[in-house]
Amino acid sequence: GAGVSQTPSNKVTEKGKYVELRCDPISGHTALYWYRQSLGQGPEFLIYFQGTGAADDSGLPNDRFFAVRPEGSVSTLKIQRTERGDSAVYLCASSSGLAGDEQYFGPGTRLTVT
Amino acid sequence: AQTVTQSQPEMSVQEAETVTLSCTYDTSESDYYLFWYKQPPSRQMILVIRQEAYKQQNATENRFSVNFQKAAKSFSLKISDSQLGDAAMYFCAYRSAGARGGKLIFGQGTELSVKP
């Protein structure tokens, strides 16, 4: 079956603009995760959904970042008033939602803020 | 809060040889999961191996095995018979066992190069 997909693969935007990043999880996976990976670093957790609700949003850095998953499938990460420090690869992962289950990652969206 | 530390930014191994990547972690929890992920230049994170903390037996997946030392909070990855395709960034990750699902906490990564 299809894996996790993310669109766009690359996004270049100007400082101060609004961006949306999309994640399509594996069909049937109830859990969905967003991570941010800066150059040369390990991924950092942003937010985790169980179904439609955010089960843990403790990683969102500030109120410019917001994510939704209205129907429990596709998720959108939204960044308002982008800053150059937001430049990173944004990774999405999904899993079955069981304890200790494997998280399957998408290829990521590389966001560049100029 | 839990932390994961990978103290080797870069490692190199000759093809067909064995290499060990180090990982230490800090936690006050008694039940958790540990993972090694591989990230090639394509950016796609791929699970290499996982270990449940309550299991004393070290996990093994083909050429990949771990040395899990719970008391020392150490979780190293051994790659045997290294192949050119093993070249990638390797990340150690921790996950609490308490809640359904749950975030991964990653180390800084080790870049592995394989010499022919």
PDB file of N, CA and C in Angstrom, chain B residues 13-102:
ATOM      1  N   VAL B  13      33.325   3.080   8.324  1.00  0.00           N
ATOM      2  CA  VAL B  13      33.590   1.641   8.392  1.00  0.00           C
ATOM      3  C   VAL B  13      33.952   1.136   7.007  1.00  0.00           C
ATOM      4  N   GLN B  14      34.792   0.133   6.973  1.00  0.00           N
ATOM      5  CA  GLN B  14      35.143  -0.507   5.709  1.00  0.00           C
ATOM      6  C   GLN B  14      34.038  -1.496   5.352  1.00  0.00           C
ATOM      7  N   GLU B  15      33.748  -1.567   4.083  1.00  0.00           N
ATOM      8  CA  GLU B  15      32.753  -2.530   3.613  1.00  0.00           C
ATOM      9  C   GLU B  15      33.089  -3.917   4.150  1.00  0.00           C
ATOM     10  N   ALA B  16      32.053  -4.637   4.605  1.00  0.00           N
ATOM     11  CA  ALA B  16      32.133  -6.000   5.143  1.00  0.00           C
ATOM     12  C   ALA B  16      32.606  -6.049   6.600  1.00  0.00           C
ATOM     13  N   GLU B  17      33.042  -4.904   7.150  1.00  0.00           N
ATOM     14  CA  GLU B  17      33.460  -4.875   8.537  1.00  0.00           C
ATOM     15  C   GLU B  17      32.273  -4.566   9.451  1.00  0.00           C
ATOM     16  N   THR B  18      32.548  -4.529  10.751  1.00  0.00           N
ATOM     17  CA  THR B  18      31.519  -4.268  11.763  1.00  0.00           C
ATOM     18  C   THR B  18      31.735  -2.907  12.389  1.00  0.00           C
ATOM     19  N   VAL B  19      30.648  -2.216  12.667  1.00  0.00           N
ATOM     20  CA  VAL B  19      30.730  -0.896  13.306  1.00  0.00           C
ATOM     21  C   VAL B  19      29.667  -0.808  14.391  1.00  0.00           C
ATOM     22  N   THR B  20      29.983  -0.062  15.435  1.00  0.00           N
ATOM     23  CA  THR B  20      29.037   0.139  16.543  1.00  0.00           C
ATOM     24  C   THR B  20      28.783   1.619  16.746  1.00  0.00           C
ATOM     25  N   LEU B  21      27.520   1.979  16.755  1.00  0.00           N
ATOM     26  CA  LEU B  21      27.104   3.359  16.990  1.00  0.00           C
ATOM     27  C   LEU B  21      26.569   3.473  18.421  1.00  0.00           C
ATOM     28  N   SER B  22      26.979   4.518  19.121  1.00  0.00           N
ATOM     29  CA  SER B  22      26.633   4.662  20.534  1.00  0.00           C
ATOM     30  C   SER B  22      25.425   5.570  20.750  1.00  0.00           C
ATOM     31  N   CYS B  23      24.709   5.283  21.823  1.00  0.00           N
ATOM     32  CA  CYS B  23      23.562   6.103  22.210  1.00  0.00           C
ATOM     33  C   CYS B  23      23.370   5.959  23.721  1.00  0.00           C
ATOM     34  N   THR B  24      23.210   7.070  24.393  1.00  0.00           N
ATOM     35  CA  THR B  24      22.821   7.046  25.802  1.00  0.00           C
ATOM     36  C   THR B  24      21.572   7.895  25.956  1.00  0.00           C
ATOM     37  N   TYR B  25      20.831   7.619  27.003  1.00  0.00           N
ATOM     38  CA  TYR B  25      19.584   8.339  27.218  1.00  0.00           C
ATOM     39  C   TYR B  25      19.385   8.560  28.713  1.00  0.00           C
ATOM     40  N   ASP B  26      18.527   9.485  29.020  1.00  0.00           N
ATOM     41  CA  ASP B  26      18.236   9.782  30.415  1.00  0.00           C
ATOM     42  C   ASP B  26      16.733   9.775  30.603  1.00  0.00           C
ATOM     43  N   THR B  27      16.269   9.040  31.599  1.00  0.00           N
ATOM     44  CA  THR B  27      14.845   8.972  31.893  1.00  0.00           C
ATOM     45  C   THR B  27      14.647   8.507  33.319  1.00  0.00           C
ATOM     46  N   SER B  28      13.522   8.869  33.880  1.00  0.00           N
ATOM     47  CA  SER B  28      13.144   8.365  35.191  1.00  0.00           C
ATOM     48  C   SER B  28      12.067   7.287  35.071  1.00  0.00           C
ATOM     49  N   GLU B  29      11.643   7.017  33.845  1.00  0.00           N
ATOM     50  CA  GLU B  29      10.620   6.010  33.606  1.00  0.00           C
ATOM     51  C   GLU B  29      11.228   4.616  33.611  1.00  0.00           C
ATOM     52  N   SER B  30      10.420   3.634  33.939  1.00  0.00           N
ATOM     53  CA  SER B  30      10.906   2.257  33.972  1.00  0.00           C
ATOM     54  C   SER B  30      10.490   1.475  32.729  1.00  0.00           C
ATOM     55  N   ASP B  31       9.452   1.956  32.053  1.00  0.00           N
ATOM     56  CA  ASP B  31       8.958   1.256  30.871  1.00  0.00           C
ATOM     57  C   ASP B  31       8.958   2.215  29.690  1.00  0.00           C
ATOM     58  N   TYR B  32       9.620   1.792  28.618  1.00  0.00           N
ATOM     59  CA  TYR B  32       9.758   2.664  27.455  1.00  0.00           C
ATOM     60  C   TYR B  32      10.225   1.825  26.282  1.00  0.00           C
ATOM     61  N   TYR B  33      10.333   2.477  25.127  1.00  0.00           N
ATOM     62  CA  TYR B  33      10.824   1.826  23.916  1.00  0.00           C
ATOM     63  C   TYR B  33      12.023   2.624  23.398  1.00  0.00           C
ATOM     64  N   LEU B  34      12.929   1.914  22.778  1.00  0.00           N
ATOM     65  CA  LEU B  34      14.085   2.538  22.138  1.00  0.00           C
ATOM     66  C   LEU B  34      14.138   2.093  20.684  1.00  0.00           C
ATOM     67  N   PHE B  35      14.561   2.999  19.820  1.00  0.00           N
ATOM     68  CA  PHE B  35      14.566   2.738  18.387  1.00  0.00           C
ATOM     69  C   PHE B  35      15.875   3.246  17.772  1.00  0.00           C
ATOM     70  N   TRP B  36      16.254   2.612  16.691  1.00  0.00           N
ATOM     71  CA  TRP B  36      17.256   3.161  15.790  1.00  0.00           C
ATOM     72  C   TRP B  36      16.586   3.368  14.433  1.00  0.00           C
ATOM     73  N   TYR B  37      16.717   4.594  13.921  1.00  0.00           N
ATOM     74  CA  TYR B  37      16.204   4.948  12.607  1.00  0.00           C
ATOM     75  C   TYR B  37      17.373   5.289  11.687  1.00  0.00           C
ATOM     76  N   LYS B  38      17.191   4.982  10.417  1.00  0.00           N
ATOM     77  CA  LYS B  38      18.160   5.307   9.368  1.00  0.00           C
ATOM     78  C   LYS B  38      17.549   6.386   8.478  1.00  0.00           C
ATOM     79  N   GLN B  39      18.331   7.410   8.152  1.00  0.00           N
ATOM     80  CA  GLN B  39      17.858   8.459   7.255  1.00  0.00           C
ATOM     81  C   GLN B  39      18.862   8.661   6.126  1.00  0.00           C
ATOM     82  N   PRO B  40      18.579   8.098   4.949  1.00  0.00           N
ATOM     83  CA  PRO B  40      19.460   8.314   3.789  1.00  0.00           C
ATOM     84  C   PRO B  40      19.262   9.728   3.251  1.00  0.00           C
ATOM     85  N   PRO B  41      20.025  10.126   2.243  1.00  0.00           N
ATOM     86  CA  PRO B  41      19.886  11.477   1.671  1.00  0.00           C
ATOM     87  C   PRO B  41      18.486  11.784   1.146  1.00  0.00           C
ATOM     88  N   SER B  42      17.708  10.773   0.858  1.00  0.00           N
ATOM     89  CA  SER B  42      16.323  10.996   0.412  1.00  0.00           C
ATOM     90  C   SER B  42      15.437  11.572   1.509  1.00  0.00           C
ATOM     91  N   ARG B  43      15.918  11.625   2.730  1.00  0.00           N
ATOM     92  CA  ARG B  43      15.221  12.179   3.908  1.00  0.00           C
ATOM     93  C   ARG B  43      14.223  11.221   4.553  1.00  0.00           C
ATOM     94  N   GLN B  44      13.903  10.116   3.898  1.00  0.00           N
ATOM     95  CA  GLN B  44      12.897   9.201   4.450  1.00  0.00           C
ATOM     96  C   GLN B  44      13.468   8.436   5.644  1.00  0.00           C
ATOM     97  N   MET B  45      12.884   8.623   6.808  1.00  0.00           N
ATOM     98  CA  MET B  45      13.311   7.907   8.007  1.00  0.00           C
ATOM     99  C   MET B  45      12.809   6.466   7.935  1.00  0.00           C
ATOM    100  N   ILE B  46      13.705   5.522   8.172  1.00  0.00           N
ATOM    101  CA  ILE B  46      13.364   4.106   8.090  1.00  0.00           C
ATOM    102  C   ILE B  46      13.725   3.447   9.414  1.00  0.00           C
ATOM    103  N   LEU B  47      12.782   2.700   9.980  1.00  0.00           N
ATOM    104  CA  LEU B  47      13.060   2.006  11.233  1.00  0.00           C
ATOM    105  C   LEU B  47      14.034   0.859  10.983  1.00  0.00           C
ATOM    106  N   VAL B  48      15.094   0.827  11.787  1.00  0.00           N
ATOM    107  CA  VAL B  48      16.085  -0.243  11.680  1.00  0.00           C
ATOM    108  C   VAL B  48      15.799  -1.334  12.700  1.00  0.00           C
ATOM    109  N   ILE B  49      15.551  -0.935  13.943  1.00  0.00           N
ATOM    110  CA  ILE B  49      15.393  -1.905  15.014  1.00  0.00           C
ATOM    111  C   ILE B  49      14.756  -1.226  16.222  1.00  0.00           C
ATOM    112  N   ARG B  50      14.014  -1.996  17.007  1.00  0.00           N
ATOM    113  CA  ARG B  50      13.380  -1.469  18.205  1.00  0.00           C
ATOM    114  C   ARG B  50      13.617  -2.402  19.376  1.00  0.00           C
ATOM    115  N   GLN B  51      13.567  -1.828  20.580  1.00  0.00           N
ATOM    116  CA  GLN B  51      13.793  -2.591  21.806  1.00  0.00           C
ATOM    117  C   GLN B  51      12.782  -2.148  22.854  1.00  0.00           C
ATOM    118  N   GLU B  52      12.108  -3.111  23.465  1.00  0.00           N
ATOM    119  CA  GLU B  52      11.250  -2.798  24.599  1.00  0.00           C
ATOM    120  C   GLU B  52      12.075  -2.865  25.873  1.00  0.00           C
ATOM    121  N   ALA B  53      11.950  -1.880  26.723  1.00  0.00           N
ATOM    122  CA  ALA B  53      12.799  -1.803  27.906  1.00  0.00           C
ATOM    123  C   ALA B  53      12.572  -2.953  28.873  1.00  0.00           C
ATOM    124  N   TYR B  54      11.379  -3.543  28.874  1.00  0.00           N
ATOM    125  CA  TYR B  54      11.100  -4.620  29.815  1.00  0.00           C
ATOM    126  C   TYR B  54      11.699  -5.951  29.362  1.00  0.00           C
ATOM    127  N   LYS B  55      12.182  -5.987  28.124  1.00  0.00           N
ATOM    128  CA  LYS B  55      12.808  -7.208  27.616  1.00  0.00           C
ATOM    129  C   LYS B  55      14.316  -7.152  27.838  1.00  0.00           C
ATOM    130  N   GLN B  56      14.857  -8.146  28.472  1.00  0.00           N
ATOM    131  CA  GLN B  56      16.300  -8.179  28.714  1.00  0.00           C
ATOM    132  C   GLN B  56      17.060  -8.607  27.476  1.00  0.00           C
ATOM    133  N   GLN B  57      16.419  -9.399  26.641  1.00  0.00           N
ATOM    134  CA  GLN B  57      17.095  -9.904  25.453  1.00  0.00           C
ATOM    135  C   GLN B  57      17.297  -8.780  24.455  1.00  0.00           C
ATOM    136  N   ASN B  58      18.495  -8.686  23.912  1.00  0.00           N
ATOM    137  CA  ASN B  58      18.811  -7.672  22.920  1.00  0.00           C
ATOM    138  C   ASN B  58      18.139  -7.996  21.592  1.00  0.00           C
ATOM    139  N   ALA B  59      17.563  -6.955  20.970  1.00  0.00           N
ATOM    140  CA  ALA B  59      16.900  -7.139  19.685  1.00  0.00           C
ATOM    141  C   ALA B  59      17.910  -7.366  18.566  1.00  0.00           C
ATOM    142  N   THR B  60      17.496  -8.144  17.575  1.00  0.00           N
ATOM    143  CA  THR B  60      18.330  -8.432  16.407  1.00  0.00           C
ATOM    144  C   THR B  60      17.451  -8.437  15.168  1.00  0.00           C
ATOM    145  N   GLU B  61      17.947  -7.799  14.116  1.00  0.00           N
ATOM    146  CA  GLU B  61      17.277  -7.806  12.818  1.00  0.00           C
ATOM    147  C   GLU B  61      18.346  -8.011  11.745  1.00  0.00           C
ATOM    148  N   ASN B  62      18.518  -9.256  11.335  1.00  0.00           N
ATOM    149  CA  ASN B  62      19.500  -9.593  10.301  1.00  0.00           C
ATOM    150  C   ASN B  62      20.891  -9.114  10.704  1.00  0.00           C
ATOM    151  N   ARG B  63      21.485  -8.176   9.973  1.00  0.00           N
ATOM    152  CA  ARG B  63      22.846  -7.720  10.267  1.00  0.00           C
ATOM    153  C   ARG B  63      22.896  -6.675  11.382  1.00  0.00           C
ATOM    154  N   PHE B  64      21.739  -6.271  11.870  1.00  0.00           N
ATOM    155  CA  PHE B  64      21.661  -5.211  12.877  1.00  0.00           C
ATOM    156  C   PHE B  64      21.307  -5.807  14.238  1.00  0.00           C
ATOM    157  N   SER B  65      22.032  -5.420  15.249  1.00  0.00           N
ATOM    158  CA  SER B  65      21.729  -5.859  16.603  1.00  0.00           C
ATOM    159  C   SER B  65      22.020  -4.719  17.569  1.00  0.00           C
ATOM    160  N   VAL B  66      21.434  -4.815  18.743  1.00  0.00           N
ATOM    161  CA  VAL B  66      21.649  -3.776  19.741  1.00  0.00           C
ATOM    162  C   VAL B  66      22.266  -4.372  20.985  1.00  0.00           C
ATOM    163  N   ASN B  67      22.943  -3.518  21.742  1.00  0.00           N
ATOM    164  CA  ASN B  67      23.426  -3.840  23.072  1.00  0.00           C
ATOM    165  C   ASN B  67      22.704  -2.901  24.029  1.00  0.00           C
ATOM    166  N   PHE B  68      21.673  -3.413  24.672  1.00  0.00           N
ATOM    167  CA  PHE B  68      20.815  -2.627  25.561  1.00  0.00           C
ATOM    168  C   PHE B  68      21.267  -2.853  26.997  1.00  0.00           C
ATOM    169  N   GLN B  69      21.744  -1.794  27.631  1.00  0.00           N
ATOM    170  CA  GLN B  69      22.172  -1.840  29.014  1.00  0.00           C
ATOM    171  C   GLN B  69      21.273  -0.893  29.803  1.00  0.00           C
ATOM    172  N   LYS B  70      20.204  -1.447  30.404  1.00  0.00           N
ATOM    173  CA  LYS B  70      19.183  -0.594  31.024  1.00  0.00           C
ATOM    174  C   LYS B  70      19.741   0.194  32.205  1.00  0.00           C
ATOM    175  N   ALA B  71      20.539  -0.442  33.035  1.00  0.00           N
ATOM    176  CA  ALA B  71      21.066   0.242  34.216  1.00  0.00           C
ATOM    177  C   ALA B  71      21.983   1.388  33.816  1.00  0.00           C
ATOM    178  N   ALA B  72      22.742   1.184  32.775  1.00  0.00           N
ATOM    179  CA  ALA B  72      23.664   2.208  32.300  1.00  0.00           C
ATOM    180  C   ALA B  72      22.975   3.190  31.361  1.00  0.00           C
ATOM    181  N   LYS B  73      21.727   2.924  31.001  1.00  0.00           N
ATOM    182  CA  LYS B  73      20.972   3.744  30.053  1.00  0.00           C
ATOM    183  C   LYS B  73      21.763   3.927  28.766  1.00  0.00           C
ATOM    184  N   SER B  74      22.143   2.794  28.216  1.00  0.00           N
ATOM    185  CA  SER B  74      22.934   2.770  26.998  1.00  0.00           C
ATOM    186  C   SER B  74      22.251   1.863  25.978  1.00  0.00           C
ATOM    187  N   PHE B  75      22.307   2.263  24.716  1.00  0.00           N
ATOM    188  CA  PHE B  75      21.589   1.531  23.665  1.00  0.00           C
ATOM    189  C   PHE B  75      22.391   1.664  22.379  1.00  0.00           C
ATOM    190  N   SER B  76      23.371   0.810  22.162  1.00  0.00           N
ATOM    191  CA  SER B  76      24.232   0.909  20.990  1.00  0.00           C
ATOM    192  C   SER B  76      23.740   0.004  19.865  1.00  0.00           C
ATOM    193  N   LEU B  77      24.064   0.394  18.655  1.00  0.00           N
ATOM    194  CA  LEU B  77      23.669  -0.353  17.460  1.00  0.00           C
ATOM    195  C   LEU B  77      24.912  -0.934  16.807  1.00  0.00           C
ATOM    196  N   LYS B  78      24.898  -2.236  16.565  1.00  0.00           N
ATOM    197  CA  LYS B  78      25.989  -2.896  15.876  1.00  0.00           C
ATOM    198  C   LYS B  78      25.527  -3.304  14.485  1.00  0.00           C
ATOM    199  N   ILE B  79      26.317  -2.893  13.494  1.00  0.00           N
ATOM    200  CA  ILE B  79      26.036  -3.280  12.108  1.00  0.00           C
ATOM    201  C   ILE B  79      27.151  -4.218  11.672  1.00  0.00           C
ATOM    202  N   SER B  80      26.790  -5.426  11.336  1.00  0.00           N
ATOM    203  CA  SER B  80      27.758  -6.429  10.895  1.00  0.00           C
ATOM    204  C   SER B  80      27.778  -6.503   9.377  1.00  0.00           C
ATOM    205  N   ASP B  81      28.936  -6.912   8.827  1.00  0.00           N
ATOM    206  CA  ASP B  81      29.034  -7.085   7.371  1.00  0.00           C
ATOM    207  C   ASP B  81      28.523  -5.836   6.657  1.00  0.00           C
ATOM    208  N   SER B  82      29.082  -4.692   6.992  1.00  0.00           N
ATOM    209  CA  SER B  82      28.592  -3.414   6.475  1.00  0.00           C
ATOM    210  C   SER B  82      28.556  -3.396   4.956  1.00  0.00           C
ATOM    211  N   GLN B  83      27.496  -2.797   4.438  1.00  0.00           N
ATOM    212  CA  GLN B  83      27.308  -2.682   2.999  1.00  0.00           C
ATOM    213  C   GLN B  83      27.253  -1.211   2.602  1.00  0.00           C
ATOM    214  N   LEU B  84      27.545  -0.939   1.325  1.00  0.00           N
ATOM    215  CA  LEU B  84      27.543   0.437   0.851  1.00  0.00           C
ATOM    216  C   LEU B  84      26.195   1.105   1.098  1.00  0.00           C
ATOM    217  N   GLY B  85      25.131   0.334   1.018  1.00  0.00           N
ATOM    218  CA  GLY B  85      23.792   0.875   1.235  1.00  0.00           C
ATOM    219  C   GLY B  85      23.487   1.232   2.680  1.00  0.00           C
ATOM    220  N   ASP B  86      24.386   0.885   3.586  1.00  0.00           N
ATOM    221  CA  ASP B  86      24.185   1.256   5.001  1.00  0.00           C
ATOM    222  C   ASP B  86      24.595   2.701   5.268  1.00  0.00           C
ATOM    223  N   ALA B  87      25.270   3.326   4.328  1.00  0.00           N
ATOM    224  CA  ALA B  87      25.698   4.711   4.513  1.00  0.00           C
ATOM    225  C   ALA B  87      24.487   5.613   4.644  1.00  0.00           C
ATOM    226  N   ALA B  88      24.418   6.357   5.753  1.00  0.00           N
ATOM    227  CA  ALA B  88      23.255   7.202   6.049  1.00  0.00           C
ATOM    228  C   ALA B  88      23.466   7.870   7.391  1.00  0.00           C
ATOM    229  N   MET B  89      22.506   8.729   7.763  1.00  0.00           N
ATOM    230  CA  MET B  89      22.437   9.243   9.133  1.00  0.00           C
ATOM    231  C   MET B  89      21.654   8.228   9.952  1.00  0.00           C
ATOM    232  N   TYR B  90      22.131   7.966  11.155  1.00  0.00           N
ATOM    233  CA  TYR B  90      21.450   7.054  12.059  1.00  0.00           C
ATOM    234  C   TYR B  90      21.037   7.819  13.317  1.00  0.00           C
ATOM    235  N   PHE B  91      19.779   7.673  13.667  1.00  0.00           N
ATOM    236  CA  PHE B  91      19.240   8.353  14.840  1.00  0.00           C
ATOM    237  C   PHE B  91      18.740   7.337  15.852  1.00  0.00           C
ATOM    238  N   CYS B  92      19.120   7.571  17.091  1.00  0.00           N
ATOM    239  CA  CYS B  92      18.596   6.828  18.221  1.00  0.00           C
ATOM    240  C   CYS B  92      17.380   7.597  18.741  1.00  0.00           C
ATOM    241  N   ALA B  93      16.348   6.890  19.160  1.00  0.00           N
ATOM    242  CA  ALA B  93      15.133   7.575  19.628  1.00  0.00           C
ATOM    243  C   ALA B  93      14.517   6.850  20.812  1.00  0.00           C
ATOM    244  N   TYR B  94      13.866   7.640  21.649  1.00  0.00           N
ATOM    245  CA  TYR B  94      13.215   7.145  22.874  1.00  0.00           C
ATOM    246  C   TYR B  94      11.732   7.444  22.791  1.00  0.00           C
ATOM    247  N   ARG B  95      10.946   6.533  23.371  1.00  0.00           N
ATOM    248  CA  ARG B  95       9.506   6.759  23.401  1.00  0.00           C
ATOM    249  C   ARG B  95       8.933   6.192  24.697  1.00  0.00           C
ATOM    250  N   SER B  96       8.154   6.974  25.385  1.00  0.00           N
ATOM    251  CA  SER B  96       7.506   6.504  26.609  1.00  0.00           C
ATOM    252  C   SER B  96       6.513   5.407  26.286  1.00  0.00           C
ATOM    253  N   ALA B  97       6.311   4.502  27.228  1.00  0.00           N
ATOM    254  CA  ALA B  97       5.383   3.397  27.017  1.00  0.00           C
ATOM    255  C   ALA B  97       4.000   3.688  27.561  1.00  0.00           C
ATOM    256  N   GLY B  98       3.866   4.792  28.320  1.00  0.00           N
ATOM    257  CA  GLY B  98       2.632   5.010  29.062  1.00  0.00           C
ATOM    258  C   GLY B  98       1.387   5.188  28.224  1.00  0.00           C
ATOM    259  N   ALA B  99       1.415   6.117  27.265  1.00  0.00           N
ATOM    260  CA  ALA B  99       0.199   6.465  26.536  1.00  0.00           C
ATOM    261  C   ALA B  99       0.155   5.727  25.203  1.00  0.00           C
ATOM    262  N   ARG B 100      -1.044   5.633  24.651  1.00  0.00           N
ATOM    263  CA  ARG B 100      -1.151   5.100  23.289  1.00  0.00           C
ATOM    264  C   ARG B 100      -0.402   6.029  22.353  1.00  0.00           C
ATOM    265  N   GLY B 101       0.329   5.464  21.407  1.00  0.00           N
ATOM    266  CA  GLY B 101       1.104   6.314  20.511  1.00  0.00           C
ATOM    267  C   GLY B 101       2.179   7.019  21.304  1.00  0.00           C
ATOM    268  N   GLY B 102       2.433   8.259  20.984  1.00  0.00           N
ATOM    269  CA  GLY B 102       3.427   8.990  21.752  1.00  0.00           C
ATOM    270  C   GLY B 102       4.608   9.432  20.927  1.00  0.00           C
TER     271      GLY B 102
END
